[in-house]
Short mmCIF file of C-alpha atoms in Angstrom, two decimals:
data_model
loop_
_atom_site.label_atom_id
_atom_site.label_comp_id
_atom_site.label_asym_id
_atom_site.label_seq_id
_atom_site.Cartn_x
_atom_site.Cartn_y
_atom_site.Cartn_z
CA MET H 1 95.97 10.85 -36.35
CA ASP H 2 96.93 7.99 -38.68
CA ILE H 3 100.19 8.60 -40.48
CA GLU H 4 100.71 7.08 -43.93
CA ILE H 5 104.46 6.61 -43.72
CA ASP H 6 104.67 5.96 -47.49
CA ASP H 7 103.71 9.59 -48.10
CA TYR H 8 106.65 10.80 -46.06
CA LEU H 9 109.32 8.42 -47.39
CA PRO H 10 110.63 10.60 -50.26
CA GLU H 11 110.90 13.52 -47.83
CA ILE H 12 112.76 11.31 -45.32
CA LEU H 13 115.22 10.11 -47.99
CA ASN H 14 115.99 13.76 -48.77
CA PHE H 15 117.49 14.12 -45.29
CA ILE H 16 119.56 10.94 -45.28
CA SER H 17 123.27 11.72 -45.25
CA GLU H 18 124.07 9.08 -47.87
CA GLY H 19 123.61 9.29 -51.60
CA ILE H 20 120.42 7.31 -52.27
CA VAL H 21 119.40 6.00 -55.68
CA ILE H 22 116.46 3.72 -56.42
CA LEU H 23 116.43 1.75 -59.67
CA ASP H 24 113.68 -0.31 -61.23
CA SER H 25 114.42 -3.80 -62.54
CA ASN H 26 115.53 -2.34 -65.90
CA LEU H 27 118.21 -0.37 -64.01
CA THR H 28 116.41 2.89 -64.75
CA ILE H 29 116.70 5.65 -62.16
CA ALA H 30 113.45 6.19 -60.25
CA TYR H 31 114.80 8.26 -57.36
CA TRP H 32 117.94 10.37 -56.79
CA ASN H 33 118.30 12.19 -53.46
CA PRO H 34 119.85 15.64 -52.82
CA LEU H 35 123.12 14.20 -51.51
CA MET H 36 123.52 12.36 -54.86
CA GLU H 37 123.08 15.74 -56.54
CA LYS H 38 125.95 17.03 -54.41
CA LEU H 39 128.21 14.01 -55.01
CA THR H 40 127.70 13.93 -58.77
CA ARG H 41 126.50 17.47 -59.63
CA TYR H 42 123.60 15.92 -61.55
CA SER H 43 120.16 17.10 -60.45
CA GLN H 44 117.35 14.59 -60.02
CA LYS H 45 115.63 16.16 -62.99
CA GLN H 46 118.65 15.43 -65.22
CA VAL H 47 118.86 11.76 -64.33
CA LEU H 48 115.31 10.49 -63.78
CA ASP H 49 114.24 7.74 -66.19
CA ARG H 50 117.78 7.33 -67.47
CA ASN H 51 119.78 4.09 -67.23
CA ILE H 52 122.21 4.13 -64.27
CA GLY H 53 125.11 3.15 -66.56
CA GLU H 54 124.60 6.28 -68.66
CA VAL H 55 124.75 8.53 -65.62
CA ILE H 56 127.47 6.70 -63.67
CA PRO H 57 129.64 5.09 -66.39
CA ALA H 58 131.71 3.05 -63.88
CA LEU H 59 128.59 0.98 -63.14
CA LYS H 60 128.59 -0.33 -66.72
CA GLN H 61 131.55 -2.54 -65.76
CA ASN H 62 130.83 -6.23 -65.69
CA THR H 63 131.35 -6.57 -61.92
CA PHE H 64 128.72 -3.95 -61.06
CA HIS H 65 126.31 -4.99 -63.77
CA GLN H 66 126.33 -8.62 -62.64
CA ALA H 67 125.88 -7.53 -59.03
CA MET H 68 122.84 -5.39 -59.89
CA THR H 69 121.30 -8.31 -61.74
CA ARG H 70 122.01 -10.65 -58.80
CA VAL H 71 120.56 -8.18 -56.30
CA CYS H 72 117.43 -7.82 -58.41
CA VAL H 73 116.89 -11.52 -59.16
CA SER H 74 117.97 -13.25 -55.95
CA GLY H 75 118.01 -10.44 -53.39
CA MET H 76 121.66 -11.06 -52.49
CA PRO H 77 123.02 -7.81 -51.08
CA ALA H 78 126.15 -6.37 -52.68
CA PHE H 79 128.88 -4.18 -51.27
CA PHE H 80 131.68 -2.36 -53.09
CA SER H 81 134.37 -0.69 -51.02
CA ALA H 82 135.95 2.65 -51.83
CA GLY H 83 139.41 1.15 -51.24
CA ILE H 84 139.09 -1.41 -54.04
CA HIS H 85 136.85 0.68 -56.34
CA ARG H 86 138.44 4.10 -56.14
CA ARG H 87 136.60 5.89 -58.91
CA ILE H 88 132.95 4.82 -58.88
CA LEU H 89 131.90 8.49 -58.88
CA GLY H 90 135.03 9.87 -60.52
CA ASP H 91 138.01 11.49 -58.87
CA HIS H 92 136.45 13.71 -56.23
CA HIS H 93 134.47 11.49 -53.90
CA PRO H 94 135.58 7.96 -53.00
CA VAL H 95 132.41 6.08 -52.01
CA ASN H 96 131.32 2.74 -50.63
CA LEU H 97 128.37 1.38 -52.56
CA LYS H 98 125.70 -0.85 -51.01
CA MET H 99 122.96 -2.48 -53.03
CA ASN H 100 119.86 -4.12 -51.61
CA ARG H 101 116.65 -5.33 -53.15
CA ILE H 102 113.32 -3.85 -52.18
CA LEU H 103 110.19 -5.81 -52.98
CA HIS H 104 107.27 -3.45 -53.49
CA ARG H 105 104.03 -5.16 -54.44
CA LYS H 106 105.07 -7.02 -57.62
CA ASP H 107 108.01 -4.76 -58.36
CA LYS H 108 111.62 -5.49 -57.62
CA LEU H 109 113.57 -2.32 -56.95
CA ILE H 110 117.27 -1.81 -56.22
CA LEU H 111 118.21 0.52 -53.40
CA MET H 112 121.71 1.94 -53.88
CA GLU H 113 123.49 3.73 -51.07
CA PHE H 114 126.61 5.76 -51.85
CA ILE H 115 128.55 6.42 -48.65
CA ASP H 116 131.06 9.24 -48.95
CA MET H 117 134.47 8.10 -47.64
CA THR H 118 136.42 11.30 -48.43
CA ASN H 119 137.09 12.12 -44.78
CA GLN H 120 138.25 8.59 -43.98
CA PHE H 121 140.76 8.72 -46.84
CA LEU H 122 141.95 12.13 -45.63
CA GLN H 123 142.46 10.70 -42.16
CA ILE H 124 144.43 7.78 -43.59
CA ASP H 125 146.62 10.17 -45.60
CA GLN H 126 147.24 12.23 -42.45
CA LEU H 127 148.04 9.07 -40.49
CA ARG H 128 150.45 7.89 -43.19
CA ALA H 129 152.17 11.27 -43.27
CA SER H 130 152.56 11.14 -39.50
CA VAL H 131 153.91 7.56 -39.65
CA ARG H 132 156.37 8.70 -42.33
CA ARG H 133 157.49 11.62 -40.16
CA GLN H 134 157.89 9.25 -37.21
CA ALA H 135 159.95 6.85 -39.35
CA GLU H 136 162.18 9.71 -40.51
CA LEU H 137 162.63 10.82 -36.92
CA ASN H 138 163.51 7.26 -35.85
CA ASN H 139 165.96 7.06 -38.70
CA ARG H 140 167.67 10.25 -37.63
CA LEU H 141 167.78 9.02 -34.04
CA LYS H 142 169.35 5.77 -35.21
CA GLN H 143 171.97 7.70 -37.16
CA LYS H 144 172.72 9.78 -34.05
CA GLU H 145 173.00 6.60 -31.99
CA GLN H 146 175.50 5.28 -34.53
CA VAL H 147 177.51 8.51 -34.24
CA ILE H 148 177.44 8.25 -30.45
CA GLU H 149 178.53 4.63 -30.64
CA LYS H 150 181.31 5.59 -32.99
CA LEU H 151 182.44 8.27 -30.56
CA ALA H 152 182.32 5.78 -27.69
CA TYR H 153 184.04 2.85 -29.37
CA TYR H 154 186.21 4.17 -32.18
CA ASP H 155 189.36 6.24 -32.22
CA GLN H 156 188.56 9.72 -33.50
CA LEU H 157 191.75 10.16 -35.49
CA THR H 158 192.26 6.80 -37.18
CA GLY H 159 188.72 5.32 -37.17
CA VAL H 160 189.90 1.96 -35.77
CA ALA H 161 188.62 0.54 -32.44
CA ASN H 162 189.54 2.33 -29.22
CA ARG H 163 190.45 0.68 -25.92
CA ALA H 164 186.80 0.39 -24.82
CA LEU H 165 185.93 -1.67 -27.90
CA PHE H 166 189.19 -3.61 -27.61
CA ASP H 167 188.22 -4.62 -24.04
CA LYS H 168 184.81 -5.81 -25.22
CA TYR H 169 186.22 -7.91 -28.07
CA ALA H 170 189.10 -9.15 -25.94
CA ASP H 171 186.63 -10.61 -23.41
CA LEU H 172 184.42 -12.05 -26.14
CA TYR H 173 187.26 -13.67 -28.10
CA LEU H 174 189.05 -14.95 -25.02
CA ASN H 175 185.87 -16.60 -23.68
CA ARG H 176 185.25 -18.14 -27.06
CA ALA H 177 188.82 -19.45 -27.25
CA VAL H 178 188.42 -21.00 -23.77
CA GLU H 179 185.09 -22.60 -24.73
CA THR H 180 186.16 -23.95 -28.11
CA GLY H 181 189.79 -24.69 -27.24
CA SER H 182 190.97 -22.47 -30.08
CA MET H 183 193.95 -20.10 -30.09
CA LEU H 184 193.74 -16.34 -29.79
CA GLY H 185 196.56 -14.19 -31.16
CA LEU H 186 197.45 -10.72 -29.92
CA MET H 187 199.80 -8.41 -31.75
CA PHE H 188 201.45 -5.32 -30.31
CA VAL H 189 202.56 -2.77 -32.94
CA ASP H 190 204.56 0.36 -32.25
CA VAL H 191 205.47 3.07 -34.75
CA ASN H 192 209.21 3.67 -34.34
CA GLU H 193 210.44 7.18 -33.83
CA PHE H 194 206.98 8.65 -34.14
CA LYS H 195 207.95 11.63 -31.99
CA GLN H 196 210.64 12.43 -34.51
CA ILE H 197 208.11 12.28 -37.38
CA ASN H 198 205.94 14.78 -35.49
CA ASP H 199 208.88 17.03 -34.70
CA THR H 200 210.24 16.95 -38.25
CA TYR H 201 207.08 17.16 -40.37
CA GLY H 202 204.57 18.67 -37.95
CA HIS H 203 201.66 17.16 -35.97
CA ASN H 204 199.29 17.45 -38.89
CA THR H 205 201.43 15.21 -41.06
CA GLY H 206 202.13 12.97 -38.03
CA ASP H 207 198.39 12.44 -37.59
CA LYS H 208 198.02 11.48 -41.24
CA VAL H 209 200.88 8.99 -40.94
CA MET H 210 199.18 7.44 -37.91
CA THR H 211 195.92 7.12 -39.88
CA ARG H 212 197.78 5.42 -42.73
CA VAL H 213 199.37 2.93 -40.32
CA ALA H 214 195.89 2.11 -38.97
CA GLY H 215 194.61 1.63 -42.53
CA MET H 216 197.59 -0.53 -43.45
CA LEU H 217 197.09 -2.78 -40.40
CA THR H 218 193.35 -3.12 -41.09
CA GLU H 219 194.03 -4.10 -44.70
CA SER H 220 196.62 -6.73 -43.67
CA MET H 221 194.27 -8.42 -41.19
CA ARG H 222 191.37 -10.86 -41.63
CA LYS H 223 187.69 -9.86 -41.41
CA ASP H 224 187.19 -10.80 -37.74
CA ASP H 225 190.51 -9.42 -36.51
CA VAL H 226 190.17 -6.25 -34.44
CA VAL H 227 192.70 -3.45 -34.88
CA CYS H 228 192.76 -1.05 -31.94
CA ARG H 229 194.67 2.16 -31.29
CA TYR H 230 196.01 1.44 -27.82
CA GLY H 231 197.96 4.62 -27.11
CA GLY H 232 199.68 7.49 -28.93
CA ASP H 233 201.75 5.43 -31.37
CA GLU H 234 200.75 1.92 -30.28
CA PHE H 235 198.27 -0.47 -31.83
CA LEU H 236 196.93 -3.82 -30.64
CA VAL H 237 195.43 -6.44 -32.93
CA LEU H 238 193.20 -9.28 -31.71
CA MET H 239 193.28 -12.33 -33.96
CA PRO H 240 190.66 -14.97 -33.03
CA ASP H 241 190.78 -18.62 -34.15
CA VAL H 242 194.39 -18.72 -35.29
CA THR H 243 195.49 -22.24 -36.12
CA GLU H 244 198.42 -24.39 -35.15
CA PRO H 245 201.20 -24.21 -36.10
CA PHE H 246 200.96 -20.44 -35.68
CA ASP H 247 203.67 -18.82 -37.73
CA ASP H 248 203.94 -15.46 -36.05
CA GLN H 249 207.12 -14.63 -37.92
CA ASN H 250 205.25 -15.07 -41.19
CA MET H 251 202.53 -12.73 -39.97
CA ILE H 252 205.08 -10.22 -38.84
CA ARG H 253 206.76 -10.54 -42.23
CA ARG H 254 203.38 -9.90 -43.91
CA ILE H 255 202.98 -6.62 -42.05
CA GLY H 256 206.70 -6.25 -41.90
CA LYS H 257 206.81 -5.75 -45.64
CA ASN H 258 205.88 -2.32 -44.50
CA LYS H 259 208.15 -2.35 -41.50
CA LYS H 260 210.67 -0.12 -43.06
CA LYS H 261 209.26 1.53 -46.06
CA PRO H 262 209.32 5.00 -47.47
CA LEU H 263 205.94 6.69 -47.33
CA ILE H 264 204.97 9.80 -49.29
CA GLN H 265 202.86 12.09 -47.14
CA ASP H 266 202.17 15.78 -47.77
CA GLY H 267 205.03 15.83 -50.27
CA PHE H 268 207.57 14.45 -47.75
CA GLU H 269 209.27 11.09 -48.05
CA ILE H 270 208.99 9.62 -44.58
CA ILE H 271 210.76 6.41 -43.63
CA LEU H 272 208.21 4.44 -41.61
CA SER H 273 209.22 1.50 -39.46
CA LEU H 274 207.20 -0.66 -37.09
CA SER H 275 208.16 -2.84 -34.11
CA ILE H 276 205.95 -5.88 -33.68
CA GLY H 277 205.46 -8.47 -30.92
CA VAL H 278 203.00 -11.35 -30.90
CA SER H 279 201.59 -13.46 -28.04
CA LEU H 280 199.22 -16.41 -28.14
CA PHE H 281 196.51 -17.77 -25.88
CA PRO H 282 196.96 -20.27 -24.25
CA ARG H 283 200.70 -20.57 -24.96
CA ASP H 284 201.79 -17.20 -23.53
CA GLY H 285 199.14 -16.43 -20.94
CA ARG H 286 195.58 -17.05 -19.83
CA THR H 287 194.41 -13.47 -19.40
CA ILE H 288 194.36 -10.52 -21.75
CA ASP H 289 196.70 -8.57 -19.45
CA GLN H 290 199.24 -11.43 -19.60
CA LEU H 291 198.93 -11.61 -23.39
CA VAL H 292 199.36 -7.83 -23.77
CA ALA H 293 202.41 -7.88 -21.47
CA LYS H 294 203.99 -10.74 -23.44
CA ALA H 295 203.34 -9.13 -26.81
CA ASP H 296 204.69 -5.82 -25.46
CA GLU H 297 207.86 -7.55 -24.25
CA ARG H 298 208.39 -9.14 -27.69
CA MET H 299 207.68 -5.83 -29.40
CA TYR H 300 210.49 -4.24 -27.31
CA LEU H 301 212.83 -7.04 -28.27
CA ASP H 302 211.96 -6.41 -31.90
CA LYS H 303 212.54 -2.66 -31.45
CA HIS H 304 215.89 -3.35 -29.81
CA GLN H 305 216.83 -5.75 -32.60
CA SER H 306 215.97 -3.23 -35.29
CA ARG H 307 218.07 -0.55 -33.54
CA THR H 308 221.01 -2.96 -33.24
CA ASP H 309 220.62 -3.86 -36.93
CA ALA H 310 220.57 -0.17 -37.78
CA ASP H 311 223.66 0.49 -35.63
CA PHE H 312 225.46 -2.31 -37.40
CA GLY H 313 224.15 -1.27 -40.78
CA GLY H 314 221.54 -4.11 -41.02
CA MET P 1 128.60 -30.85 -49.82
CA LYS P 2 132.33 -30.45 -50.45
CA GLU P 3 131.76 -30.29 -54.19
CA LEU P 4 129.02 -27.74 -53.70
CA PHE P 5 131.18 -25.47 -51.55
CA ASN P 6 134.10 -25.83 -53.93
CA VAL P 7 131.93 -24.59 -56.80
CA GLY P 8 130.93 -21.57 -54.69
CA VAL P 9 134.50 -20.85 -53.66
CA GLY P 10 135.67 -21.19 -57.26
CA LYS P 11 133.15 -18.57 -58.36
CA ALA P 12 134.24 -16.29 -55.52
CA ALA P 13 137.88 -16.65 -56.60
CA SER P 14 137.10 -15.63 -60.15
CA THR P 15 135.02 -12.62 -59.00
CA LEU P 16 137.81 -11.56 -56.62
CA SER P 17 140.48 -11.95 -59.31
CA GLU P 18 138.45 -9.72 -61.62
CA ILE P 19 137.87 -7.07 -58.96
CA ILE P 20 141.39 -6.73 -57.63
CA ASP P 21 143.02 -7.55 -60.95
CA LYS P 22 145.32 -10.23 -59.51
CA LYS P 23 145.36 -13.98 -59.88
CA ILE P 24 143.65 -15.49 -56.85
CA ASN P 25 143.24 -19.15 -56.01
CA LEU P 26 141.00 -20.27 -53.19
CA ASP P 27 141.36 -23.79 -51.99
CA VAL P 28 138.94 -25.62 -49.72
CA PRO P 29 140.53 -28.97 -48.98
CA ASP P 30 137.81 -30.41 -46.77
CA VAL P 31 134.38 -29.82 -45.30
CA ARG P 32 133.66 -31.22 -41.85
CA ILE P 33 130.27 -31.40 -40.20
CA MET P 34 130.43 -31.69 -36.43
CA ASN P 35 128.19 -31.45 -33.43
CA MET P 36 128.47 -28.35 -31.29
CA VAL P 37 130.99 -29.71 -28.75
CA ARG P 38 133.33 -31.22 -31.32
CA GLY P 39 132.93 -28.20 -33.60
CA LYS P 40 133.91 -25.78 -30.86
CA GLN P 41 136.97 -27.86 -29.98
CA GLU P 42 138.09 -27.91 -33.61
CA LEU P 43 137.48 -24.18 -34.00
CA ASP P 44 139.41 -23.40 -30.82
CA VAL P 45 142.38 -25.38 -32.15
CA PHE P 46 142.24 -23.38 -35.39
CA LEU P 47 141.99 -20.08 -33.51
CA ARG P 48 144.97 -20.98 -31.34
CA GLN P 49 147.18 -22.30 -34.11
CA VAL P 50 146.36 -20.16 -37.14
CA THR P 51 145.13 -16.88 -35.78
CA GLU P 52 147.23 -17.10 -32.59
CA GLY P 53 144.33 -15.63 -30.68
CA ALA P 54 143.46 -12.51 -32.67
CA ALA P 55 141.04 -12.97 -35.53
CA MET P 56 139.30 -10.80 -38.08
CA VAL P 57 135.82 -12.12 -38.62
CA SER P 58 133.35 -11.30 -41.35
CA SER P 59 129.96 -12.85 -40.63
CA ILE P 60 126.36 -12.87 -41.80
CA SER P 61 123.22 -14.30 -40.28
CA PHE P 62 120.65 -15.92 -42.49
CA ASN P 63 117.09 -16.89 -41.77
CA ARG P 64 113.85 -17.79 -43.52
CA GLN P 65 113.88 -21.51 -44.29
CA LEU P 66 117.55 -21.98 -43.45
CA GLU P 67 118.70 -20.55 -40.14
CA GLY P 68 122.19 -19.89 -38.94
CA THR P 69 125.31 -17.79 -39.25
CA VAL P 70 128.32 -18.06 -41.50
CA SER P 71 131.67 -16.55 -40.61
CA LEU P 72 134.85 -16.07 -42.57
CA ILE P 73 137.77 -16.05 -40.14
CA PHE P 74 141.27 -14.77 -40.80
CA PRO P 75 144.36 -14.33 -38.64
CA ALA P 76 144.15 -10.62 -37.79
CA GLU P 77 147.89 -10.03 -37.91
CA LYS P 78 148.04 -11.07 -41.57
CA MET P 79 145.20 -8.83 -42.63
CA HIS P 80 147.26 -5.71 -43.35
CA GLN P 81 149.27 -7.71 -45.86
CA PHE P 82 146.07 -9.16 -47.33
CA ILE P 83 144.40 -5.73 -47.55
CA ASP P 84 147.48 -4.11 -49.10
CA LEU P 85 147.49 -6.86 -51.74
CA CYS P 86 143.80 -6.25 -52.46
CA LEU P 87 144.31 -2.49 -52.70
CA ASN P 88 147.46 -2.83 -54.83
CA GLU P 89 149.46 -1.02 -52.20
CA GLU P 90 152.95 -1.77 -51.05
CA TYR P 91 152.93 -3.87 -47.87
CA SER P 92 154.18 -1.72 -45.03
CA GLU P 93 155.20 -4.58 -42.67
CA ASN P 94 152.33 -3.60 -40.42
CA ASN P 95 151.25 -6.44 -38.11
CA SER P 96 149.22 -4.29 -35.74
CA LEU P 97 145.61 -4.96 -34.83
CA GLU P 98 144.59 -1.43 -35.69
CA PHE P 99 142.47 -1.15 -38.80
CA SER P 100 140.97 1.85 -40.55
CA ASP P 101 137.39 2.07 -41.85
CA VAL P 102 138.75 1.53 -45.34
CA ASP P 103 140.44 -1.71 -44.15
CA PHE P 104 137.20 -2.95 -42.60
CA ASP P 105 135.23 -2.08 -45.75
CA THR P 106 137.74 -3.97 -47.93
CA ILE P 107 137.24 -7.09 -45.81
CA LYS P 108 133.51 -6.52 -45.83
CA GLU P 109 133.47 -6.57 -49.64
CA ILE P 110 135.67 -9.66 -49.84
CA GLY P 111 133.65 -11.38 -47.13
CA ASN P 112 130.46 -10.56 -48.97
CA ILE P 113 131.77 -12.04 -52.22
CA ILE P 114 132.89 -15.28 -50.58
CA LEU P 115 129.89 -15.71 -48.29
CA ASN P 116 127.50 -14.76 -51.11
CA ALA P 117 129.10 -17.36 -53.35
CA ILE P 118 128.91 -20.11 -50.74
CA ILE P 119 125.42 -19.44 -49.42
CA GLY P 120 124.20 -18.50 -52.88
CA GLU P 121 125.49 -21.75 -54.37
CA LEU P 122 123.95 -23.72 -51.54
CA SER P 123 120.64 -21.91 -51.83
CA ASN P 124 120.50 -22.26 -55.62
CA THR P 125 121.49 -25.93 -55.67
CA VAL P 126 119.03 -27.11 -53.07
CA HIS P 127 116.36 -24.59 -54.12
CA ILE P 128 115.94 -23.15 -50.67
CA PRO P 129 115.72 -19.35 -50.50
CA VAL P 130 118.02 -17.66 -48.02
CA GLU P 131 117.76 -14.07 -46.85
CA TYR P 132 120.60 -12.19 -45.27
CA THR P 133 122.21 -8.81 -44.87
CA LEU P 134 125.73 -7.58 -45.62
CA PRO P 135 128.47 -9.03 -43.41
CA GLU P 136 129.54 -7.42 -40.18
CA VAL P 137 133.32 -7.26 -39.80
CA SER P 138 135.02 -7.25 -36.42
CA VAL P 139 138.40 -7.90 -34.85
CA LEU P 140 138.40 -10.27 -31.90
CA GLN P 141 141.51 -9.71 -29.78
CA SER P 142 141.14 -13.01 -27.99
CA ALA P 143 138.96 -15.09 -30.25
CA ARG P 144 137.25 -18.17 -28.82
CA ALA P 145 134.81 -20.57 -30.43
CA ASP P 146 132.20 -19.47 -27.87
CA LEU P 147 132.09 -16.04 -29.48
CA LEU P 148 131.55 -17.41 -32.95
CA VAL P 149 129.08 -20.27 -32.69
CA SER P 150 125.75 -20.56 -30.96
CA ASP P 151 125.38 -22.58 -27.81
CA ALA P 152 122.12 -24.25 -28.72
CA SER P 153 122.63 -27.97 -28.80
CA TYR P 154 120.48 -28.43 -31.87
CA HIS P 155 123.03 -26.45 -33.85
CA LEU P 156 125.75 -28.01 -35.99
CA VAL P 157 129.11 -26.67 -37.06
CA LEU P 158 130.32 -26.96 -40.64
CA MET P 159 133.95 -26.10 -40.89
CA MET P 160 136.01 -25.49 -44.00
CA TYR P 161 139.64 -24.45 -44.07
CA ILE P 162 140.28 -22.00 -46.86
CA THR P 163 143.65 -20.97 -48.23
CA PHE P 164 143.97 -17.74 -50.19
CA ASN P 165 146.75 -17.69 -52.70
CA ILE P 166 147.12 -14.15 -54.05
CA GLU P 167 149.91 -14.23 -56.60
CA GLY P 168 151.97 -16.53 -54.38
CA THR P 169 151.17 -15.00 -51.00
CA MET P 170 149.31 -17.61 -48.93
CA ILE P 171 146.87 -16.68 -46.20
CA ASP P 172 145.05 -19.37 -44.25
CA GLY P 173 141.54 -18.84 -42.99
CA ALA P 174 138.41 -20.77 -42.16
CA ILE P 175 134.73 -20.61 -42.98
CA VAL P 176 132.46 -21.69 -40.17
CA ILE P 177 128.79 -22.28 -40.76
CA ASN P 178 126.71 -22.64 -37.68
CA MET P 179 123.20 -23.83 -38.56
CA THR P 180 120.29 -25.65 -37.08
CA LEU P 181 120.07 -29.38 -37.51
CA ARG P 182 116.72 -28.81 -39.22
CA SER P 183 118.42 -26.58 -41.80
CA LEU P 184 121.09 -29.18 -42.53
CA ASP P 185 118.50 -31.97 -42.77
CA GLU P 186 116.60 -29.88 -45.25
CA ILE P 187 119.71 -29.28 -47.35
CA LEU P 188 120.72 -32.94 -47.35
CA GLU P 189 117.18 -34.01 -48.17
CA ASN P 190 117.07 -31.68 -51.14
CA ILE P 191 120.52 -32.80 -52.30
CA ASP P 192 119.23 -36.39 -52.11
CA LYS P 193 116.13 -35.46 -54.11
CA ILE P 194 118.22 -33.74 -56.78
CA TYR P 195 121.06 -36.25 -57.06
CA GLY P 196 119.41 -39.30 -55.55
CA GLY P 197 118.42 -40.79 -58.89
CA GLU P 198 121.93 -40.58 -60.34
#
């Protein structure tokens, strides 16, 4: 049996899962398949013999009109993507549009294929939502990491560095001082009579005083200096790249402005005094332990001196 | 030839600017015609230096009187930025080699505009009809010249570097035309006929 395929073509196009439109060279609609009816809600009967621009207004735009002319005249295929042209068929169905020329006897026809991309856009939206969720999760994890790091390296009460972070910076700054031949300063600070503050005003107020001392030290120091709570009422400060001549008495005086000053805390006037000792690398030692020991020794001298001054009314 | 391609690329730039509603400049500084061996070497250098191995390629084959393929090649890792610019979306710092269907279709449309403009200009100027289909877009993870140009020794490689400037964002690519010597002879002959008397 000989099959005349031409007879079956309209029937075949009815089953194609793309919107198919055939235009003549005047851009008049000659064929409109069932999927087009679904995509646009226009039946074939409503659109036949009408200009494509009347039925799909977006195609009146210059870009599409020129492309249809080019396809018809020169046979150059055209492609319009749903990403760039979001609303070819209105809001509901994003489509890719392909245009090709069909030569039929002496006629030049334009075959238009509308490929529904709704599902692809849905998938992209789902993917984006999942990427967003992942990013939020990562963000929360990062925040938790920061909290953990804070717990590991910072003193819970005062918020300044703890001994673990002090050790890290001490190594780093000491190595750098050795490599560059610069000086590293270390300051030992002790809050005098802190036990008495606790006993007199209570531990709660004592804690707040300690936090204020930490804040005061941090404010008096430079950006790269590291203030560390070393023990109950002791602080250490690392001071990298100090320059010669190092005037430690001046530095002590700077902090010492606060050495004996009345502090108002929780409605009490508390007399706060600090004992301070400073050591320098390389002058006073080559290791951190040596520098801490030297600064500690000088801090005790300072404490002794302040007691003597007090005894003699200084 | 350079003038001819520049006219085509200029038209493509104005069509693209209109479509994506952004100012686009396309610059083709030079056109080089090379034999197969030299062409492959040059293309391999480009693939190594500009695309760092992974390329997004949009290519069409043409036949009838002129025979060959033409490919638009971009560094794949820059394509998310390029696509986001075309779709007016905020760039999400995505350098991955994973692309959605919508990404591929965007490049297909842009490839079609540029390749249409170049081959169309060539075909119109030298009055030789060319027939081709829409471009195929693919990502080559480890792109080599071998995968992009034919091995036949009678083929030539025309190479043009193209720089996209989309509102200040620059993306370097290349257009590679791989055609038979007979096709090129025909083009040059027709150019001679048209401009020979001038």
